[in-house]
Coordinates of C-alpha atoms and ligand atoms in Angstrom, one line a residue:
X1 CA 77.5 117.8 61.7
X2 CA 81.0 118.7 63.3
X3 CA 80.5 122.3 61.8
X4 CA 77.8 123.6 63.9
X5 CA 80.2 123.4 66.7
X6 CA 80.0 126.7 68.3
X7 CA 83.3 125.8 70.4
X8 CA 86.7 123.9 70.3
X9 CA 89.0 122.9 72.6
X10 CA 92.5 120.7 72.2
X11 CA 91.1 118.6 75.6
X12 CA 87.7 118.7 77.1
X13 CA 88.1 117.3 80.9
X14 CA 84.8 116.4 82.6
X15 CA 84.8 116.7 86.0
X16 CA 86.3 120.0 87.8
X17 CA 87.8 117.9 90.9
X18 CA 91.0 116.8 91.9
X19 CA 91.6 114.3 89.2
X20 CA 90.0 117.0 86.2
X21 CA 92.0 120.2 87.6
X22 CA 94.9 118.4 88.8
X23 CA 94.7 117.1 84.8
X24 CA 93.9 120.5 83.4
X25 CA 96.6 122.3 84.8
X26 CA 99.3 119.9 83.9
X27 CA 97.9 119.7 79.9
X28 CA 98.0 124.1 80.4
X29 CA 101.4 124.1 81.0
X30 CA 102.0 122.1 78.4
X31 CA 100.6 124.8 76.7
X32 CA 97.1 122.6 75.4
X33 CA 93.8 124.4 75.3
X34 CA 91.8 122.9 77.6
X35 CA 88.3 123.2 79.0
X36 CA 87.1 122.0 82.0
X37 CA 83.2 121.2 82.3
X38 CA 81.5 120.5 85.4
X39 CA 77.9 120.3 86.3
X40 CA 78.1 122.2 89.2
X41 CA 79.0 125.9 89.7
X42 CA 81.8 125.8 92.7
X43 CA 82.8 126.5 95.2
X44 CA 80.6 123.0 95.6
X45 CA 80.1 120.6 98.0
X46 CA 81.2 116.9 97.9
X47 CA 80.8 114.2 100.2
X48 CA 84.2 113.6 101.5
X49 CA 86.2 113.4 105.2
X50 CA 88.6 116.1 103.4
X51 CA 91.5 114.0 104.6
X52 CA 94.6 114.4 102.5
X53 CA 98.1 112.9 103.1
X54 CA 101.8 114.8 102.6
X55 CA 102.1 113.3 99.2
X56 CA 99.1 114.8 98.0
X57 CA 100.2 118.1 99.1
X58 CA 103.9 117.4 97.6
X59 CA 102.4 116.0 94.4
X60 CA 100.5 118.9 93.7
X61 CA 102.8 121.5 95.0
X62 CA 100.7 123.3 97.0
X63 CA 102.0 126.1 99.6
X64 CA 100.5 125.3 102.7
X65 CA 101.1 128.5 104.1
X66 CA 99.4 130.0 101.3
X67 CA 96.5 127.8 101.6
X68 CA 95.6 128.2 105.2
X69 CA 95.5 132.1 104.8
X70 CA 91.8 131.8 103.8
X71 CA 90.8 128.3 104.0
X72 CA 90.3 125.7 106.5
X73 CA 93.5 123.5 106.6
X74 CA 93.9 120.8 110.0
X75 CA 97.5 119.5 110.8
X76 CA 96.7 115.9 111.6
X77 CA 99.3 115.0 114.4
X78 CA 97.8 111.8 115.9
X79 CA 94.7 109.2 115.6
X80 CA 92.3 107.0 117.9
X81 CA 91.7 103.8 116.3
X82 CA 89.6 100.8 117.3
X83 CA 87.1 98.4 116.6
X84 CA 83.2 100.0 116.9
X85 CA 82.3 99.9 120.5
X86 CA 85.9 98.9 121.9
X87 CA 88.9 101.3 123.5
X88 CA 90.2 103.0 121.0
X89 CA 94.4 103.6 121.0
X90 CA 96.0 106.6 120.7
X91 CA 99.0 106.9 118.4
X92 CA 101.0 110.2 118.1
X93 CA 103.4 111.7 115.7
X94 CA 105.9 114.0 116.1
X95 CA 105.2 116.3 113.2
X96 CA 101.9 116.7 111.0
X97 CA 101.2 113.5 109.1
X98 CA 98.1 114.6 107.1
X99 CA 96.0 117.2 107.1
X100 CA 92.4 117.9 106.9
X101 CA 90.5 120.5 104.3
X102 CA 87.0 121.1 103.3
X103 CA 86.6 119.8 99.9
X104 CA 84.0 122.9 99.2
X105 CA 87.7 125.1 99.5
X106 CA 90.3 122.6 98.0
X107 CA 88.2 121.7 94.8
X108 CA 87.5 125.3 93.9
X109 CA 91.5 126.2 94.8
X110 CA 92.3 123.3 92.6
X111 CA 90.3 124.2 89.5
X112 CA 90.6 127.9 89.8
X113 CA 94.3 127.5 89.9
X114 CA 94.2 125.0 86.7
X115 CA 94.1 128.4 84.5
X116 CA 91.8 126.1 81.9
X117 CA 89.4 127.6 80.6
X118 CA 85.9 126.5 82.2
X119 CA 82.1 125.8 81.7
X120 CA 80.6 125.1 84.7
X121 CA 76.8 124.4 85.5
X122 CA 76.6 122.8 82.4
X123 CA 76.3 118.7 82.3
X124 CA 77.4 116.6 80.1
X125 CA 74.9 115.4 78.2
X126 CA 76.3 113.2 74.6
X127 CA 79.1 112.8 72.7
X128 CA 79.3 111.8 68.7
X129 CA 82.0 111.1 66.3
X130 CA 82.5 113.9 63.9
X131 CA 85.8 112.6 61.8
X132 CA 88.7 112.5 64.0
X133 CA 86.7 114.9 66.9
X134 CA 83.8 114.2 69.5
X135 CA 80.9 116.8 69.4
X136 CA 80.0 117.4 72.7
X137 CA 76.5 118.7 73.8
X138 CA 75.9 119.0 70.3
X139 CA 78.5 122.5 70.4
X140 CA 82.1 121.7 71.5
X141 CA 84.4 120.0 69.0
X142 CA 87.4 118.2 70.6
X143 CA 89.3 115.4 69.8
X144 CA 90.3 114.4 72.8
X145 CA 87.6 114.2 76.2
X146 CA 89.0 113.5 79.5
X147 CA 86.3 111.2 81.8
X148 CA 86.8 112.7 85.4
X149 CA 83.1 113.0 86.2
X150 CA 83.4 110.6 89.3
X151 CA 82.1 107.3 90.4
X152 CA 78.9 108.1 88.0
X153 CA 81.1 110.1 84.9
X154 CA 78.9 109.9 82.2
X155 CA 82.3 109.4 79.9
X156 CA 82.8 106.2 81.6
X157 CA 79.2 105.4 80.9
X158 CA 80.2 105.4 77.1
X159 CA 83.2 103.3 77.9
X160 CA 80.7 100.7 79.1
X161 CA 80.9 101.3 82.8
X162 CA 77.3 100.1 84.4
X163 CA 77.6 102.1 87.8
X164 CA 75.6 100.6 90.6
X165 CA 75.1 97.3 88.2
X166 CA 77.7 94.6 88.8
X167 CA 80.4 96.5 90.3
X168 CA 81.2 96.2 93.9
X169 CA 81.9 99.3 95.2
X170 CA 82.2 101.3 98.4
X171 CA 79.5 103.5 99.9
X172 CA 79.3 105.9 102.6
X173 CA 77.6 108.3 104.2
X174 CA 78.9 111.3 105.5
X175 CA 77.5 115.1 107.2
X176 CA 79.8 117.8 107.5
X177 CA 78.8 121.0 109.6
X178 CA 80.1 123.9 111.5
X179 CA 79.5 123.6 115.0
X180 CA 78.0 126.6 116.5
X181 CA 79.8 128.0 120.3
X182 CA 77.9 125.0 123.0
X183 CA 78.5 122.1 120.4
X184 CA 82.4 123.8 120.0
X185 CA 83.2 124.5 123.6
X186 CA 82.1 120.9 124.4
X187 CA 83.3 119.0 121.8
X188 CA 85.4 116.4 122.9
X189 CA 87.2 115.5 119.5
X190 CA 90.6 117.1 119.3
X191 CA 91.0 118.7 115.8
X192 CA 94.9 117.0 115.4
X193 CA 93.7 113.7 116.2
X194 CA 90.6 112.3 113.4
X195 CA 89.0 108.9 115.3
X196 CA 88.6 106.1 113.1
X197 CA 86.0 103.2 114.3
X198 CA 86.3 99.9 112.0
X199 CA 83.0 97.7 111.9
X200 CA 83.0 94.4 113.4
X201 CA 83.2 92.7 110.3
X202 CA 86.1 94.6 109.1
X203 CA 84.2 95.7 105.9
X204 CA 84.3 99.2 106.8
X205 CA 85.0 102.2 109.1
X206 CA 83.5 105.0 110.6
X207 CA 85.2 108.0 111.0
X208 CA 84.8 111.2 113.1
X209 CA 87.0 113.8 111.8
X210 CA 87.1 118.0 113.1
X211 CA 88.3 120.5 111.2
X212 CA 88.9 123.8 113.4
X213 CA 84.6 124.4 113.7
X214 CA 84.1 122.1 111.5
X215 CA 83.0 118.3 112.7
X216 CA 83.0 115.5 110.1
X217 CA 81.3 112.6 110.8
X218 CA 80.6 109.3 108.1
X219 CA 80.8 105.7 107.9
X220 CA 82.2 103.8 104.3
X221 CA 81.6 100.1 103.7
X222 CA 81.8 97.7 101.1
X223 CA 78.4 97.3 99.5
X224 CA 75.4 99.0 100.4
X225 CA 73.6 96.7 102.3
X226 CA 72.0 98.2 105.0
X227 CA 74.7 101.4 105.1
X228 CA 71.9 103.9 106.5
X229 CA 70.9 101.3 109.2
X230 CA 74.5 101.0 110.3
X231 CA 75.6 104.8 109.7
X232 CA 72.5 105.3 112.2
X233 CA 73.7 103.0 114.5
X234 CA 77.0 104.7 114.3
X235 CA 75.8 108.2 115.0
X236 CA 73.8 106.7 118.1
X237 CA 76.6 104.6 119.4
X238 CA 78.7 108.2 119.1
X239 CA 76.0 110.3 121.5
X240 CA 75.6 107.7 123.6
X241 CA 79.4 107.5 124.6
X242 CA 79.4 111.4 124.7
X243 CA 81.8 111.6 121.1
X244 CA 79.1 114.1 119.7
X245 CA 76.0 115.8 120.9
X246 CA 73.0 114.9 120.5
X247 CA 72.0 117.9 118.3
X248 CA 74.2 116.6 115.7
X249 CA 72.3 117.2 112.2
X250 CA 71.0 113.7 111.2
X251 CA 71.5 114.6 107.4
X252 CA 73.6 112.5 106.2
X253 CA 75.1 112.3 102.3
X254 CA 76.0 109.1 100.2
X255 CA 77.9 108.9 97.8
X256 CA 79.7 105.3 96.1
X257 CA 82.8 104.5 94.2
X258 CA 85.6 102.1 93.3
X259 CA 88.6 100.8 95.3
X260 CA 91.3 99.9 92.9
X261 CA 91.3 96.4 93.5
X262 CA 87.6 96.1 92.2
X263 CA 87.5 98.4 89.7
X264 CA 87.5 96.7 86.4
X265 CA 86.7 99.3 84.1
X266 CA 87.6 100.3 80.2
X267 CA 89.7 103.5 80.7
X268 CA 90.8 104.3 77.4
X269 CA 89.3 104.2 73.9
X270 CA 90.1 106.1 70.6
X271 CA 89.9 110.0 71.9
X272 CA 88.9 108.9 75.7
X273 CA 90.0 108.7 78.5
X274 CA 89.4 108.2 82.3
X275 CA 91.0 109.4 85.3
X276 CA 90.1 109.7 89.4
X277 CA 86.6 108.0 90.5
X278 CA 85.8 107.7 87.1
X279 CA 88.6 105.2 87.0
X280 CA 87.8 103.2 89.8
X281 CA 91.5 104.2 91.8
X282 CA 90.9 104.5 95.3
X283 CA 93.2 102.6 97.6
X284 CA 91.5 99.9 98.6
X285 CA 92.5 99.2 102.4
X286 CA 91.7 103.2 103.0
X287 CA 89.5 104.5 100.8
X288 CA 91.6 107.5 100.0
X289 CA 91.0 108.8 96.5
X290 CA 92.4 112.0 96.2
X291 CA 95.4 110.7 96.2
X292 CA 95.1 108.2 93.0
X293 CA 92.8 111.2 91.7
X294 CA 95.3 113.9 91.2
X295 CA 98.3 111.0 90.2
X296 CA 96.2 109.7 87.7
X297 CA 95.8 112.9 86.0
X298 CA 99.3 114.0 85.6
X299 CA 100.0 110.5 84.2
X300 CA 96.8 110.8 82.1
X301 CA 98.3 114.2 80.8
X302 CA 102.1 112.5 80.3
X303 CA 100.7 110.1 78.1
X304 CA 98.3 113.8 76.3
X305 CA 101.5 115.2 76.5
X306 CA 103.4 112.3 74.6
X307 CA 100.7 111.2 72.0
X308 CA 101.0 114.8 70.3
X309 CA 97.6 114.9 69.0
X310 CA 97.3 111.3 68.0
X311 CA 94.7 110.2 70.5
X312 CA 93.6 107.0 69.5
X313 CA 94.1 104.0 71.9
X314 CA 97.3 102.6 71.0
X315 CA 99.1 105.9 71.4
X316 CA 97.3 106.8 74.7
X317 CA 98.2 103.2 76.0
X318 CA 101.3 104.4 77.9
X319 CA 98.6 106.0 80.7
X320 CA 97.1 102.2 81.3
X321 CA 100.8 100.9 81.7
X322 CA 101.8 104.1 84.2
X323 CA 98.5 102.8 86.2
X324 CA 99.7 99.6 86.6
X325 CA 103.0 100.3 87.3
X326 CA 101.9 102.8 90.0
X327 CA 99.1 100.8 91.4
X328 CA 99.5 97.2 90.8
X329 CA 97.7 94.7 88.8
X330 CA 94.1 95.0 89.7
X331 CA 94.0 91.4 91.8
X332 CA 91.2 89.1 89.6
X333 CA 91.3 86.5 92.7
X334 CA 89.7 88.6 94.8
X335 CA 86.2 88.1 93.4
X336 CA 83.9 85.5 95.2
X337 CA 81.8 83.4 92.3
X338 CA 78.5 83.8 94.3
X339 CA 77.4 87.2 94.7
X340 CA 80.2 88.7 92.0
X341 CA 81.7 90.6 95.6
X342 CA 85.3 91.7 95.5
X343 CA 87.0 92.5 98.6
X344 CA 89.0 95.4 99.7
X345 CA 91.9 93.1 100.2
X346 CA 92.1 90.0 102.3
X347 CA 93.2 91.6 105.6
X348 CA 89.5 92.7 106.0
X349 CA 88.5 88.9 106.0
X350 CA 91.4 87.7 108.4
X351 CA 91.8 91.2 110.7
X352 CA 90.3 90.8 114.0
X353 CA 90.0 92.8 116.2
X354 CA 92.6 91.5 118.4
X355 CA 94.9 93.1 115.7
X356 CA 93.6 96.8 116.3
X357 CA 94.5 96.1 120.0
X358 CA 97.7 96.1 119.6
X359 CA 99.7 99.2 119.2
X360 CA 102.2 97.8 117.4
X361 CA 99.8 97.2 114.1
X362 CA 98.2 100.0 114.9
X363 CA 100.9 102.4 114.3
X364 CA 102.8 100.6 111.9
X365 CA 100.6 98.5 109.2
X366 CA 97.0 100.2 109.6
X367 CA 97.8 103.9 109.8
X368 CA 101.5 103.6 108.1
X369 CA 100.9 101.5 105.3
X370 CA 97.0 101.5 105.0
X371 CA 96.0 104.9 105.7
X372 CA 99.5 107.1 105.1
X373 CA 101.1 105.0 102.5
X374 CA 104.5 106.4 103.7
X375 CA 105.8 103.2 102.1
X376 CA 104.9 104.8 98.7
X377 CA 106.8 108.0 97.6
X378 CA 104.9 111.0 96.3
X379 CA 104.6 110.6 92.0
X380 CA 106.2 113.9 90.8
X381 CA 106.1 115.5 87.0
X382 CA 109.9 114.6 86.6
X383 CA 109.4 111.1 87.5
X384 CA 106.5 110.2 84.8
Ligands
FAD401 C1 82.1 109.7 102.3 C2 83.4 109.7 101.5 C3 84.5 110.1 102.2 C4 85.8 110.2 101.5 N1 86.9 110.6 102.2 C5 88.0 110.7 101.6 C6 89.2 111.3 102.2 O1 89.1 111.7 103.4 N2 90.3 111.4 101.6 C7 90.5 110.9 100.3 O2 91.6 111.0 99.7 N3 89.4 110.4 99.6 C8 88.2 110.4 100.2 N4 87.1 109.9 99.5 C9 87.2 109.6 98.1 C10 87.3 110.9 97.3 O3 86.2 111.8 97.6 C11 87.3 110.7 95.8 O4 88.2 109.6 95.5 C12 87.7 111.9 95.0 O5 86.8 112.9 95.2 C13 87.9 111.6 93.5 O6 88.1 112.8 92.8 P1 87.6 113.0 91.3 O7 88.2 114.3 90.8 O8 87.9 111.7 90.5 O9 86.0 113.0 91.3 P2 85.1 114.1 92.1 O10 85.8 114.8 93.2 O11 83.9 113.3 92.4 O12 84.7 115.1 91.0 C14 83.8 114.8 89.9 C15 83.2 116.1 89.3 O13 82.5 115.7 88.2 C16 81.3 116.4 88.1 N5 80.3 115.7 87.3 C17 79.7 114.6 87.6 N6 78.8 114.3 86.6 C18 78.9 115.2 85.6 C19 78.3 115.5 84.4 N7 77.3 114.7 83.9 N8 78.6 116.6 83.7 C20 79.6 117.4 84.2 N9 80.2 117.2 85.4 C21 79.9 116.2 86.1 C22 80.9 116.6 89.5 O14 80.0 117.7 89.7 C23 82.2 116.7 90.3 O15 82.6 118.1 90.5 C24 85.9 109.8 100.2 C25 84.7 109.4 99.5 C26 83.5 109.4 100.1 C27 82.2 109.0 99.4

């Protein structure tokens, strides 16, 4: 059936985000055919703070200058943090330590920039052995396809991957708008300094986050239990200490995936692969998955790179190994027997809020190591 393919590729990637361009453009330069299908058209929109850290901009080699000629790009410089409800602490830095973007922007930068060739607004609907090749959609032969669909990729799905069914992941809900001139001139959220607002019982943050006219506003927990009741509660709790106005839209977006430490999923078979959300990578005491999104696919296209056109699982193994050597061993004694939960990490079960009081842990373990990761250096081609 392999012959009424009307198209071939050397690498089909599903999923045109960070993880799939960052992916594509590494296997193009290697000089590998590659497609890139997405079931959106972009510029799109994805339910994200747009919060990326110096290694992500290092890693990927983007020109800053460049970028901010035509789209939104916020030098993060400082950061209230606090418990929900409490004083938040400031904490400064002398030079930008992040930066914020509007995903809409970076994605379609990212993908356009890949040079792969692309079919967007088209989903990905099957996949069948044809020999040594997978048929996809019943019209593009490849022998390689490239999960990087998300939380949801369907590619995972045919690795086994039950989203939403015995997998503990994070959700959160998030709006992102343009404020018109009243909302702007009184905004009280400086864009250099995003506020982050842990829950009482550690299992989460809210987050409000401006980029130049744009205000960001969501709240990410562990489990879904009752998210829209506290995302609400949130939002209210911001009016009514005067963080936001009252006319702040109240339509929020959800959207779910994986920390590291709880993602437990097959990433590789014979001819598959999985990279970014669809791999379950995010850094668990943050959240941040652009990061381990756009790492995982250069290392995902080493190991391409290596096999030479022998995809099956033993030859694409190197990738798992790089994984693990980047981002741990995924910890097993995290899960609790009862409901099948695994925690972000134990900090969230001992921190109190006590420990956001203090500057000291503030500065140095929750924003440092937690949210920057400055202990971690950027991953770079050579070092692969
Ligand atoms: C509310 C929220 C806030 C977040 N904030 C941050 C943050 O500030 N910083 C940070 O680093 N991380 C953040 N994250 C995590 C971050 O958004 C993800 O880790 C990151 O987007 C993963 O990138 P990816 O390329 O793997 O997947 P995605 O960016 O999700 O891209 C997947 C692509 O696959 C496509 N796709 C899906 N299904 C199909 C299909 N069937 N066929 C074809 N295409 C398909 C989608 O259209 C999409 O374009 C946040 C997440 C949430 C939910």
């Amino acid at each position: 059936m392999g012959e009424r393919a009307r198209e071939s590729c050397d690498v089909l990637i599903v999923g045109g985000g960070p993880a799939g361009s960052t992916c594509a453009r590494q296997l193009r330069a290697a000089g590998l055919d590659v497609l890139v299908m997405d079931r959106q058209q972009f510029p799109r929109d994805k339910v994200c703070a747009g919060w990326i850290t110096p290694a992500v901009v290092e890693t990927l080699g983007l020109d800053i200058e460049d970028y901010r000629r035509l789209h939104v790009l916020q030098p993060i410089t400082g950061f209230l943090t606090g418990v929900e409800g409490g004083r938040p602490l400031f904490t400064a830095y002398r030079e930008p330590i992040s930066y914020g973007i509007r995903r809409r922007e970076f994605d379609h930068y990212l993908l356009e920039r890949a040079g792969a060739r692309l079919t967007l607004g088209e989903s990905f609907d099957s996949m069948r052995r044809a020999g040594r090749h997978w048929i996809i959609n019943d019209r593009i032969k490849t022998p390689l396809v490239i999960g990087a669909g998300g939380h949801f990729c369907p590619v995972a799905r045919q690795l086994g991957a039950r989203p939403g069914r015995g997998e503990r992941a994070v959700t959160a809900q998030e709006i992102e708008f343009e404020m018109d001139a009243e909302q702007l001139a009184n905004c009280p959220v400086k864009p250099d300094t995003p506020e982050l607002y842990f829950c009482a019982d550690m299992k989460g943050y809210g987050w409000i986050f401006r980029k130049g006219a744009y205000l960001n506003i969501g709240l990410g927990r562990e489990g879904a239990h009752q998210l829209s009741r506290q995302v609400a509660a949130f939002r209210d709790r911001l009016i009514a200490e005067g963080r936001i106005s009252a006319r702040t839209p109240m339509d929020f977006h959800g959207h779910a995936y994986l920390l590291y430490t709880s993602g437990r999923r097959r990433l590789i078979d014979d001819g598959v692969m999985l990279i970014g959300d669809a791999a379950g990578l995010a850094y668990p005491q943050s959240g941040e998955g652009i990061r381990p999104a756009v790492e995982s696919g250069l290392m995902a296209a080493a190991a391409v790179v290596a096999a030479k056109g022998h995809y099956d699982s033993a030859t694409l193994a190197p990738y798992g190994v790089a994984l693990t050597q980047r981002f741990g061993q995924r910890d097993e004694s995290l899960r609790t027997a009862e409901e099948g939960v695994v925690l972000a990490g134990r900090w969230r079960r001992t921190l109190g809020a006590w420990l956001l009081r203090s500057r000291w842990f503030s500065q140095h373990v929750v924003l440092d190591r937690w949210f920057l990761h400055t202990q971690q250096k950027a991953l770079t081609v050579e070092a692969i």
